[in-house]
Coordinates of C-alpha atoms in Angstrom, one line a residue:
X1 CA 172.9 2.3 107.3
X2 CA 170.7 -0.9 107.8
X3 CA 168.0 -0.8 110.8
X4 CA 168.4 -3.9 113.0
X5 CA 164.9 -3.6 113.8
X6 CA 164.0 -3.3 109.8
X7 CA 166.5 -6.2 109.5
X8 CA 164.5 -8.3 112.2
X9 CA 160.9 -7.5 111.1
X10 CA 161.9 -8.5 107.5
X11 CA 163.1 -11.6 108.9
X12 CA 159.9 -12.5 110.5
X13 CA 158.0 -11.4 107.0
X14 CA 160.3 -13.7 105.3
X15 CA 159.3 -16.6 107.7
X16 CA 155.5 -16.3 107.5
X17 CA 155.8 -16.3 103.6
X18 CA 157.4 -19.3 103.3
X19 CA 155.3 -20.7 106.1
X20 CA 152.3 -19.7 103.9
X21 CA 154.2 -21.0 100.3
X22 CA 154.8 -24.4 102.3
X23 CA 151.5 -24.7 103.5
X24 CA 149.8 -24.3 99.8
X25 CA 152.2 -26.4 98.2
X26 CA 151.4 -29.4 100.8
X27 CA 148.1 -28.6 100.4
X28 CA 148.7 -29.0 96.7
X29 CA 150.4 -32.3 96.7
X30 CA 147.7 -33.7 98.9
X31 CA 145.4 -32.4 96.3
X32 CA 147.0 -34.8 93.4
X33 CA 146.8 -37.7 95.9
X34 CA 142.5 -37.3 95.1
X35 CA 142.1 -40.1 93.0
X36 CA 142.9 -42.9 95.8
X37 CA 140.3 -41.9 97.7
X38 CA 138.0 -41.0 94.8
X39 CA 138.9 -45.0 94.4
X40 CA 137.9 -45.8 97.9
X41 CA 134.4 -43.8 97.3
X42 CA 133.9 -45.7 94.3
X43 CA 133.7 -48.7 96.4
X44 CA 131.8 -47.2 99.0
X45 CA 128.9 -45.9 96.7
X46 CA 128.8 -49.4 94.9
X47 CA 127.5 -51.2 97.9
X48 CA 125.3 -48.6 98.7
X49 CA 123.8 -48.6 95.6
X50 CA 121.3 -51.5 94.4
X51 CA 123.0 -54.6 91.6
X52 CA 123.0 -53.4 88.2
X53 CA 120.4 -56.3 87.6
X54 CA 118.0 -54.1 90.0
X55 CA 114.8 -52.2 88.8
X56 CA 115.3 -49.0 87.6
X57 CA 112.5 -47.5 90.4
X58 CA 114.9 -49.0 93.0
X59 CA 118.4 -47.0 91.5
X60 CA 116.0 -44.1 91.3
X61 CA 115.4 -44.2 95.2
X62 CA 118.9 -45.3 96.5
X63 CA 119.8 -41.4 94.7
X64 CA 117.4 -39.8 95.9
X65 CA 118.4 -41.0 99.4
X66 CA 122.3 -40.2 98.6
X67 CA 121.0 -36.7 97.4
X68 CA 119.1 -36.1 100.7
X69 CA 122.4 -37.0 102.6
X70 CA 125.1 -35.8 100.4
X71 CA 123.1 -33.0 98.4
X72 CA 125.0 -33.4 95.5
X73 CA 123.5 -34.1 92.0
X74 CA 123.8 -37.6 90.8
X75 CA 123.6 -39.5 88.0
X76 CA 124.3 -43.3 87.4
X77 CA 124.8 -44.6 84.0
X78 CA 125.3 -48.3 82.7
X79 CA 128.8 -49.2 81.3
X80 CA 128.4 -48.3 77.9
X81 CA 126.8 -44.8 78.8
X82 CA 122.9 -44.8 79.2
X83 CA 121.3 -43.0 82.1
X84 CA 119.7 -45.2 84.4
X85 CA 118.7 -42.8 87.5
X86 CA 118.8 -39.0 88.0
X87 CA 118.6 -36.4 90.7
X88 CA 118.8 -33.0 90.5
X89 CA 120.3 -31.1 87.2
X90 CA 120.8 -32.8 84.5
X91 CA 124.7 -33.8 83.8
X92 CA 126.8 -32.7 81.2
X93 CA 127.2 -35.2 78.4
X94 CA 128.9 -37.9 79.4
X95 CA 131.2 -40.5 77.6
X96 CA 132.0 -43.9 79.8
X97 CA 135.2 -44.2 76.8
X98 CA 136.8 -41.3 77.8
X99 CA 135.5 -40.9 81.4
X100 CA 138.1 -42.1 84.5
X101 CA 137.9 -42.0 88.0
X102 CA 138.5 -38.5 88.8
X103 CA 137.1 -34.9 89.3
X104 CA 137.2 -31.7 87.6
X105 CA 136.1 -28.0 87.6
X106 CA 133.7 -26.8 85.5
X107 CA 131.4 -24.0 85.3
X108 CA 129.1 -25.4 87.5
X109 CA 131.1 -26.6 89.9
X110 CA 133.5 -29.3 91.0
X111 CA 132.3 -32.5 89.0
X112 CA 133.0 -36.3 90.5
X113 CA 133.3 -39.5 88.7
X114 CA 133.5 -42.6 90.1
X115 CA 133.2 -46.3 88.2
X116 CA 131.8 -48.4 90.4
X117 CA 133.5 -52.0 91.1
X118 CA 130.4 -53.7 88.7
X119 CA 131.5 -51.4 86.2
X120 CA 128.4 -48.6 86.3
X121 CA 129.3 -44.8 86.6
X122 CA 128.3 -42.5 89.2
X123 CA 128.2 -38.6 88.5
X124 CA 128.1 -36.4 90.9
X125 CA 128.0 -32.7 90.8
X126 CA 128.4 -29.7 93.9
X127 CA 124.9 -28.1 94.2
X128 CA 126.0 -25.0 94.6
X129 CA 129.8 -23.6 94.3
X130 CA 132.0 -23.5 96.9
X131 CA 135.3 -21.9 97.0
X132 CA 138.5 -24.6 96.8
X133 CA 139.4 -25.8 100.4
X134 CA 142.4 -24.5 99.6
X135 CA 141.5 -20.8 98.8
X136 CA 140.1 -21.2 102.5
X137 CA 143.5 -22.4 103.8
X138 CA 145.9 -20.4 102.4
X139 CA 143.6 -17.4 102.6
X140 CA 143.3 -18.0 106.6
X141 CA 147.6 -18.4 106.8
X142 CA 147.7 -15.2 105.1
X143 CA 145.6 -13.6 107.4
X144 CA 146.9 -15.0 109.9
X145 CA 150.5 -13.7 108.7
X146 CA 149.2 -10.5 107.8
X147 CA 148.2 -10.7 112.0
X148 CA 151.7 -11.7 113.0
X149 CA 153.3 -8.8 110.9
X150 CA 151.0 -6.5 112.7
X151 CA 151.4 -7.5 116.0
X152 CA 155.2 -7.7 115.6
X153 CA 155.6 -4.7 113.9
X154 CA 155.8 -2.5 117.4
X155 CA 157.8 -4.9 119.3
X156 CA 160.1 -4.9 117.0
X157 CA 160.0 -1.0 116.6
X158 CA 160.4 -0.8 120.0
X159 CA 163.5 -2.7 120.7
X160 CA 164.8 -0.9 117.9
X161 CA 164.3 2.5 119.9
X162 CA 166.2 1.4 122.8
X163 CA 168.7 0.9 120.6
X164 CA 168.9 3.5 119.3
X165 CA 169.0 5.0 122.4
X166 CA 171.7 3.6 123.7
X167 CA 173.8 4.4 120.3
X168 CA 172.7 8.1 121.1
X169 CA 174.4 8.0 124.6
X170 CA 177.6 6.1 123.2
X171 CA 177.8 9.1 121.2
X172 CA 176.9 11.3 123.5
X173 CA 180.0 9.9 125.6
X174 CA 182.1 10.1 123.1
X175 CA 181.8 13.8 122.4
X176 CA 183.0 14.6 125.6
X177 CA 179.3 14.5 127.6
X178 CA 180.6 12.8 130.4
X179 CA 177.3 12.9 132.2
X180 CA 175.7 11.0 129.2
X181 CA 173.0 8.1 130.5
X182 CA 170.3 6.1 129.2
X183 CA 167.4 4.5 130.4
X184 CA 167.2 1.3 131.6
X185 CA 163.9 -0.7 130.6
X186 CA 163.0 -4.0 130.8
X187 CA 164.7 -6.6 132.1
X188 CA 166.6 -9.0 128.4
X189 CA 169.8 -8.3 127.2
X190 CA 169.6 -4.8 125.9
X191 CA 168.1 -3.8 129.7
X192 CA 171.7 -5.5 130.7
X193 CA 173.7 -3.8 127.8
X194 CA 172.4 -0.5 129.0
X195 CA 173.3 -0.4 132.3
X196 CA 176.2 -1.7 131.8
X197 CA 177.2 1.7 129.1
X198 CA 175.7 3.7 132.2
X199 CA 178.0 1.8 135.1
X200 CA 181.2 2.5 132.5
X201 CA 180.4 6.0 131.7
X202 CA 179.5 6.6 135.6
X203 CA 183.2 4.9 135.8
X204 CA 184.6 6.9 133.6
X205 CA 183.6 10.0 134.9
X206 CA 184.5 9.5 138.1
X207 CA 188.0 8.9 136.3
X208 CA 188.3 12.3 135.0
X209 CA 187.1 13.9 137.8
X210 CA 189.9 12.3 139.9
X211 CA 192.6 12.8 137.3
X212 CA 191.3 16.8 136.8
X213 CA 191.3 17.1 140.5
X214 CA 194.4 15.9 140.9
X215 CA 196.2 17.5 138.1
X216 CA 194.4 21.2 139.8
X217 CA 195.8 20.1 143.5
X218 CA 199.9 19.5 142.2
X219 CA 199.2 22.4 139.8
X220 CA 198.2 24.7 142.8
X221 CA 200.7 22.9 145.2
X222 CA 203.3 23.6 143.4
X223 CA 202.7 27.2 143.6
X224 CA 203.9 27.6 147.3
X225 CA 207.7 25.5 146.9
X226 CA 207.9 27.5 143.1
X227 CA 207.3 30.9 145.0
X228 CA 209.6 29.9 147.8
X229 CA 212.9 29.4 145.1
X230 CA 211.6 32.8 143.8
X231 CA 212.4 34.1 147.0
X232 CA 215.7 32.4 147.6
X233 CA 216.9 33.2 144.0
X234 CA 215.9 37.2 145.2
X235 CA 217.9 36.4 148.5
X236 CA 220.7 35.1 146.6
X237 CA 222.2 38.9 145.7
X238 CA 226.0 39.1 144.4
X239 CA 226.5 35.4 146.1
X240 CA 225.9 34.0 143.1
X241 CA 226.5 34.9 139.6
X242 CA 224.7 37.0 137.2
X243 CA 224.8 33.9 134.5
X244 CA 223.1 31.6 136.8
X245 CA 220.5 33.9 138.9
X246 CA 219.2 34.6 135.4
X247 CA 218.8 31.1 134.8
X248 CA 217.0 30.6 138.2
X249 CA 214.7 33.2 137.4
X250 CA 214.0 31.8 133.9
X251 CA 213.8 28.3 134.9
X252 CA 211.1 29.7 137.9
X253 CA 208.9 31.8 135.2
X254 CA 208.7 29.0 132.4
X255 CA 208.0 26.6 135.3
X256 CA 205.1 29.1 137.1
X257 CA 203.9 29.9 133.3
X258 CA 203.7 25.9 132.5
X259 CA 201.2 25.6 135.5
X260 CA 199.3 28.5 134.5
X261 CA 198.9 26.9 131.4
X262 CA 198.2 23.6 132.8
X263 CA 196.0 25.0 135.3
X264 CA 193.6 26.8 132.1
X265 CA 193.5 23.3 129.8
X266 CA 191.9 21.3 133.3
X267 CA 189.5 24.4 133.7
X268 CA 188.6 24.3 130.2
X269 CA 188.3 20.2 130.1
X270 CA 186.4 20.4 133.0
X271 CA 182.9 23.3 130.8
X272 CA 181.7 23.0 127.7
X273 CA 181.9 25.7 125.4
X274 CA 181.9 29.2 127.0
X275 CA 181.4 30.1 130.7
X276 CA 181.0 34.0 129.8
X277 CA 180.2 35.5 126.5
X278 CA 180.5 39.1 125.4
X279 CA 180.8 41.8 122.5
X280 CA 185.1 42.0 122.7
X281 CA 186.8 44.3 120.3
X282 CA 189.1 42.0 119.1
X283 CA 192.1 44.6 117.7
X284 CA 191.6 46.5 121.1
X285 CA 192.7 42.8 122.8
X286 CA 195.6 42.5 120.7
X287 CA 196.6 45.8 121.1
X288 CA 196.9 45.7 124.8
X289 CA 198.6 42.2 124.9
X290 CA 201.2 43.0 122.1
X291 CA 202.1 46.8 124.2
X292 CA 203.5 43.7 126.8
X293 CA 205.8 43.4 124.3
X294 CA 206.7 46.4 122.9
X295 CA 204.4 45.8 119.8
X296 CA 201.8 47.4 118.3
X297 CA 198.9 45.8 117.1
X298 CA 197.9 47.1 113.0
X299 CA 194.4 46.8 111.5
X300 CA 190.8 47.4 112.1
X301 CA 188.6 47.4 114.6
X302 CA 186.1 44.0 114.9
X303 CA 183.8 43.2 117.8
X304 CA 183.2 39.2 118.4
X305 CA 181.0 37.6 120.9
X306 CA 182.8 35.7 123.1
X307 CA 185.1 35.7 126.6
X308 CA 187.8 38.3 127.0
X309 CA 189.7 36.7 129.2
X310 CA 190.3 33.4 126.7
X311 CA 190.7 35.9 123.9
X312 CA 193.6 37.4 125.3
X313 CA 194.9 33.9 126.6
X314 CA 195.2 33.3 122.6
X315 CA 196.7 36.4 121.4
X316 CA 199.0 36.5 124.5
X317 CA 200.5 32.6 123.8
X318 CA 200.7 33.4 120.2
X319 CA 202.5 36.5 120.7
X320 CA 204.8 34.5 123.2
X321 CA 205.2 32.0 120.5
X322 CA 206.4 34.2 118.1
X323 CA 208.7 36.0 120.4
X324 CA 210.3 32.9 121.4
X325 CA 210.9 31.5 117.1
X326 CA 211.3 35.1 115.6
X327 CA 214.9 35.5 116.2
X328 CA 216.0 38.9 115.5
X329 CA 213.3 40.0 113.5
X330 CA 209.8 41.7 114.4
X331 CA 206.6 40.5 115.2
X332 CA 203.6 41.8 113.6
X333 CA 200.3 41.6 114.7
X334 CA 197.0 42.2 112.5
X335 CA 193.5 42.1 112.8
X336 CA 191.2 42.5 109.7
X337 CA 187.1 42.0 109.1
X338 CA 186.5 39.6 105.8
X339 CA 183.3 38.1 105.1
X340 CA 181.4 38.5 108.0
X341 CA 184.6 36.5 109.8
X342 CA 187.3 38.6 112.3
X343 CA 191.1 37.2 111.1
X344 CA 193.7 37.8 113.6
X345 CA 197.3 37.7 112.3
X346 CA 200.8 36.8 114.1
X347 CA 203.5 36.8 111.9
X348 CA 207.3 36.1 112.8
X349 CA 210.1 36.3 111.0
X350 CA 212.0 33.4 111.9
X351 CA 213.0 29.8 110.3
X352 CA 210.2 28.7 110.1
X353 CA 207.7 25.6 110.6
X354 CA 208.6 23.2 108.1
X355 CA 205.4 21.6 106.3
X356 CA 204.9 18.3 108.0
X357 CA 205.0 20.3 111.6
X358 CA 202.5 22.9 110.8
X359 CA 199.5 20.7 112.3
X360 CA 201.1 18.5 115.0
X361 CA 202.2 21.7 116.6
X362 CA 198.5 22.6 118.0
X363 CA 199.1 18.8 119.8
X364 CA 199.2 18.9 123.3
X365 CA 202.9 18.9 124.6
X366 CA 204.3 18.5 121.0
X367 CA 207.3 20.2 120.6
X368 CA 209.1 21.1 117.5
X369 CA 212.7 19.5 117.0
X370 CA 214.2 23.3 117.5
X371 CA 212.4 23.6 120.6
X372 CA 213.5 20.3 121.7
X373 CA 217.0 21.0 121.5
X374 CA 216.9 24.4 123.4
X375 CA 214.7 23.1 126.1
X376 CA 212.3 25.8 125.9
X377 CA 208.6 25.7 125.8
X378 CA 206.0 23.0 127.1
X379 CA 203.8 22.5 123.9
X380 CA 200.3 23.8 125.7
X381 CA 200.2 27.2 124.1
X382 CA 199.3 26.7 121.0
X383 CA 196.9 23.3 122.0
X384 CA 195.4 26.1 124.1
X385 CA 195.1 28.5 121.0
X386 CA 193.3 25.7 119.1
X387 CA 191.0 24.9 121.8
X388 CA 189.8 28.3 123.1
X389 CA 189.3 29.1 119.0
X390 CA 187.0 25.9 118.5
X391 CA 185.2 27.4 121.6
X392 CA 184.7 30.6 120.0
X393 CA 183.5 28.3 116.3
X394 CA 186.7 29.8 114.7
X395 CA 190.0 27.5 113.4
X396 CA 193.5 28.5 114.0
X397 CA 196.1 27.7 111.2
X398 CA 200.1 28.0 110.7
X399 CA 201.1 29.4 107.2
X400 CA 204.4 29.8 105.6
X401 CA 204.9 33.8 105.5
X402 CA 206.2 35.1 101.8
X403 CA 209.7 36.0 102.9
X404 CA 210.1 33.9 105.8
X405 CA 208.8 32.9 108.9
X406 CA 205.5 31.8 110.2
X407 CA 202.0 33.6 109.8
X408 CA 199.5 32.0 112.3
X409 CA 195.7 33.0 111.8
X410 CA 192.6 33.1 113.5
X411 CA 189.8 32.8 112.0
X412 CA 186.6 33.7 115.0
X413 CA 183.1 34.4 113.2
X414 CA 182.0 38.2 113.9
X415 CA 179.4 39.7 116.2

């Protein structure tokens, strides 16, 4: 993943270096553009300087006087190459036929010639070396560049950290912490941006807070009209028939069961992880929720660290699962140690979940097409299962058994 705050200060690097490049190669051009002016000196220096006619004494003192000013070594020569005044060190040899107005670098530093207009040459040499004005100019961009990148560097970093910030409290959000916030600094768009996540997550939890409150009042109100049916369907006696007061009473448990069950998913949205953790024999639980149903639990015994209560929530609503698909055949219930890991086994011995069915049925409310044709169940047990196994760091699974039937497992890490 790319950094948008790498992303910006390699921008800004990018911009000084071709601010830089830009600079040097203007600096360059006007470099080649020299010899115009070099011209321009040329004509200068020639009426400065005595007629060629003139005395050689009087040459000799108009260099000395541009030496004083310009402190440069000079050298004037006559057309065809003789010396006719000198000050300073003596020039390199010089040929008028190959000579032109112009400069060059040598080892003793930059050398000027200039023809004069009456044809004479003028030589003049730097006194002592000095780096190329342009060593001096792009050597101050770059420090100067070199400054920017510094200076930039942390304000850059740090608008990446409030980004990153605020990515770690969209995640945080979406994992279910509906408390999530993050701070809120400065006063530019990402100041905005983050206020704004902490006015939607304050929003949303609100939301959920309504909606679990609600769901917890008609859950519990429910319980008073549900109890007084129970009571009229007990009042009912021989008035009504056997066929239907059984059906009542059915109709009354599934419904009361239901809102149990609803009732437990709200309190379980509502914490995180577990409320109460202890050392629970595991075989010991399933042993006294499967004597409910005339079962007995096989296998041996394995203590995990987690709440009793939830634990036998699972076993129970997996044990009522397989009552309800196993048909005429028994349940069997198992619990064996493997690896360090407790596996708890339900198996039935009915038709079956077919293949594409095995995960959708830990879906809230999903109900297989079997079930959906009798009526009969609401599709929260087994979400349930799932959910109270994930808060215990175990996984629940439905397997085909060998002869038939289904084998649900548990798989809950060991104390």
């Amino acid at each position: 993943m790319q950094r948008l705050y790498l992303q910006f200060y390699a921008t800004i690097l990018l911009v000084l270096a071709a601010f830089v490049g830009a600079a040097a190669i203007t600096w360059k051009l006007v470099e080649e553009e020299t010899p115009q002016y070099l011209d321009i000196a040329a004509e200068l220096t020639g009426a400065l300087l005595p007629d060629r006619d003139a005395p050689q004494a009087e040459a000799q003192k108009a260099l000395d006087a541009l030496n004083r000013k310009l402190r440069f070594d000079l050298t004037l020569y006559r057309p065809d190459g003789t010396m006719i005044a000198m000050v300073g060190r003596p020039p390199p040899r010089f040929d008028p036929r190959r000579a032109r107005t112009g400069w060059r670098r040598g080892s003793g530093g930059p050398t000027f010639s200039l023809q004069l207009p009456d044809g004479r040459w003028l030589v003049a040499r730097q006194v002592r070396e000095r780096p190329s004005p342009i060593l001096w100019v792009v050597g101050g961009l770059a420090l100067l560049a070199i400054a920017i990148a510094v200076g930039s560097y942390p304000v850059v970093r740090r608008l990446g950290r409030r980004l990153e910030r605020l990515k770690e409290g969209v995640e945080q959000l979406g994992s279910g912490d509906l408390g999530a916030r993050v701070a809120v600094e400065g006063r530019d768009e990402v100041a905005a941006l983050a206020a704004s996540f902490n006015r939607s997550a304050q929003r949303i939890e609100e939301l959920i807070a309504a909606h679990r409150l609600l769901l917890a009042n008609c859950s519990h109100e429910l319980r008073t009209p549900l109890a007084r049916i129970s009571i009229a369907a007990s009042l009912l006696g021989e008035q009504a028939d056997a066929k239907t007061r059984d059906e009542l009473k059915r109709d009354i448990a599934e419904l009361d069961h239901l809102i149990e069950e609803i009732l437990l998913a709200s309190r379980l949205e509502a914490v995180q992880g577990l409320e109460h953790a202890e050392p629970v024999d595991l075989l010991a639980v399933a042993a006294e929720e499967a004597a409910h149903y005339d079962l007995e639990a096989s296998g041996q015994p394995v203590t995990v660290e987690g709440d009793r209560l939830l634990l036998r929530r699972l076993v129970r609503n997996l044990l009522e699962n397989a009552r309800r698909y196993a048909g005429d055949g028994p349940v069997e219930v198992s619990v064996t140690s493997q690896a360090g890991r407790a596996l708890l086994e339900v198996r039935d011995h009915g038709p079956g979940v077919p293949p594409d069915e095995r995960e959708r049925i830990f879906e809230p409310f999903y109900r297989p097409a079997a079930t959906r044709e009798t009526g009969r169940g609401s599709g929260l047990g087994l979400a349930l299962v799932r959910d109270i196994a994930g808060r215990h760091g175990g996984t629940v699974v439905c397997l085909a058994a060998d002869d038939g039937g289904s084998r649900f497992r548990v798989d809950l890490p060991a104390a």
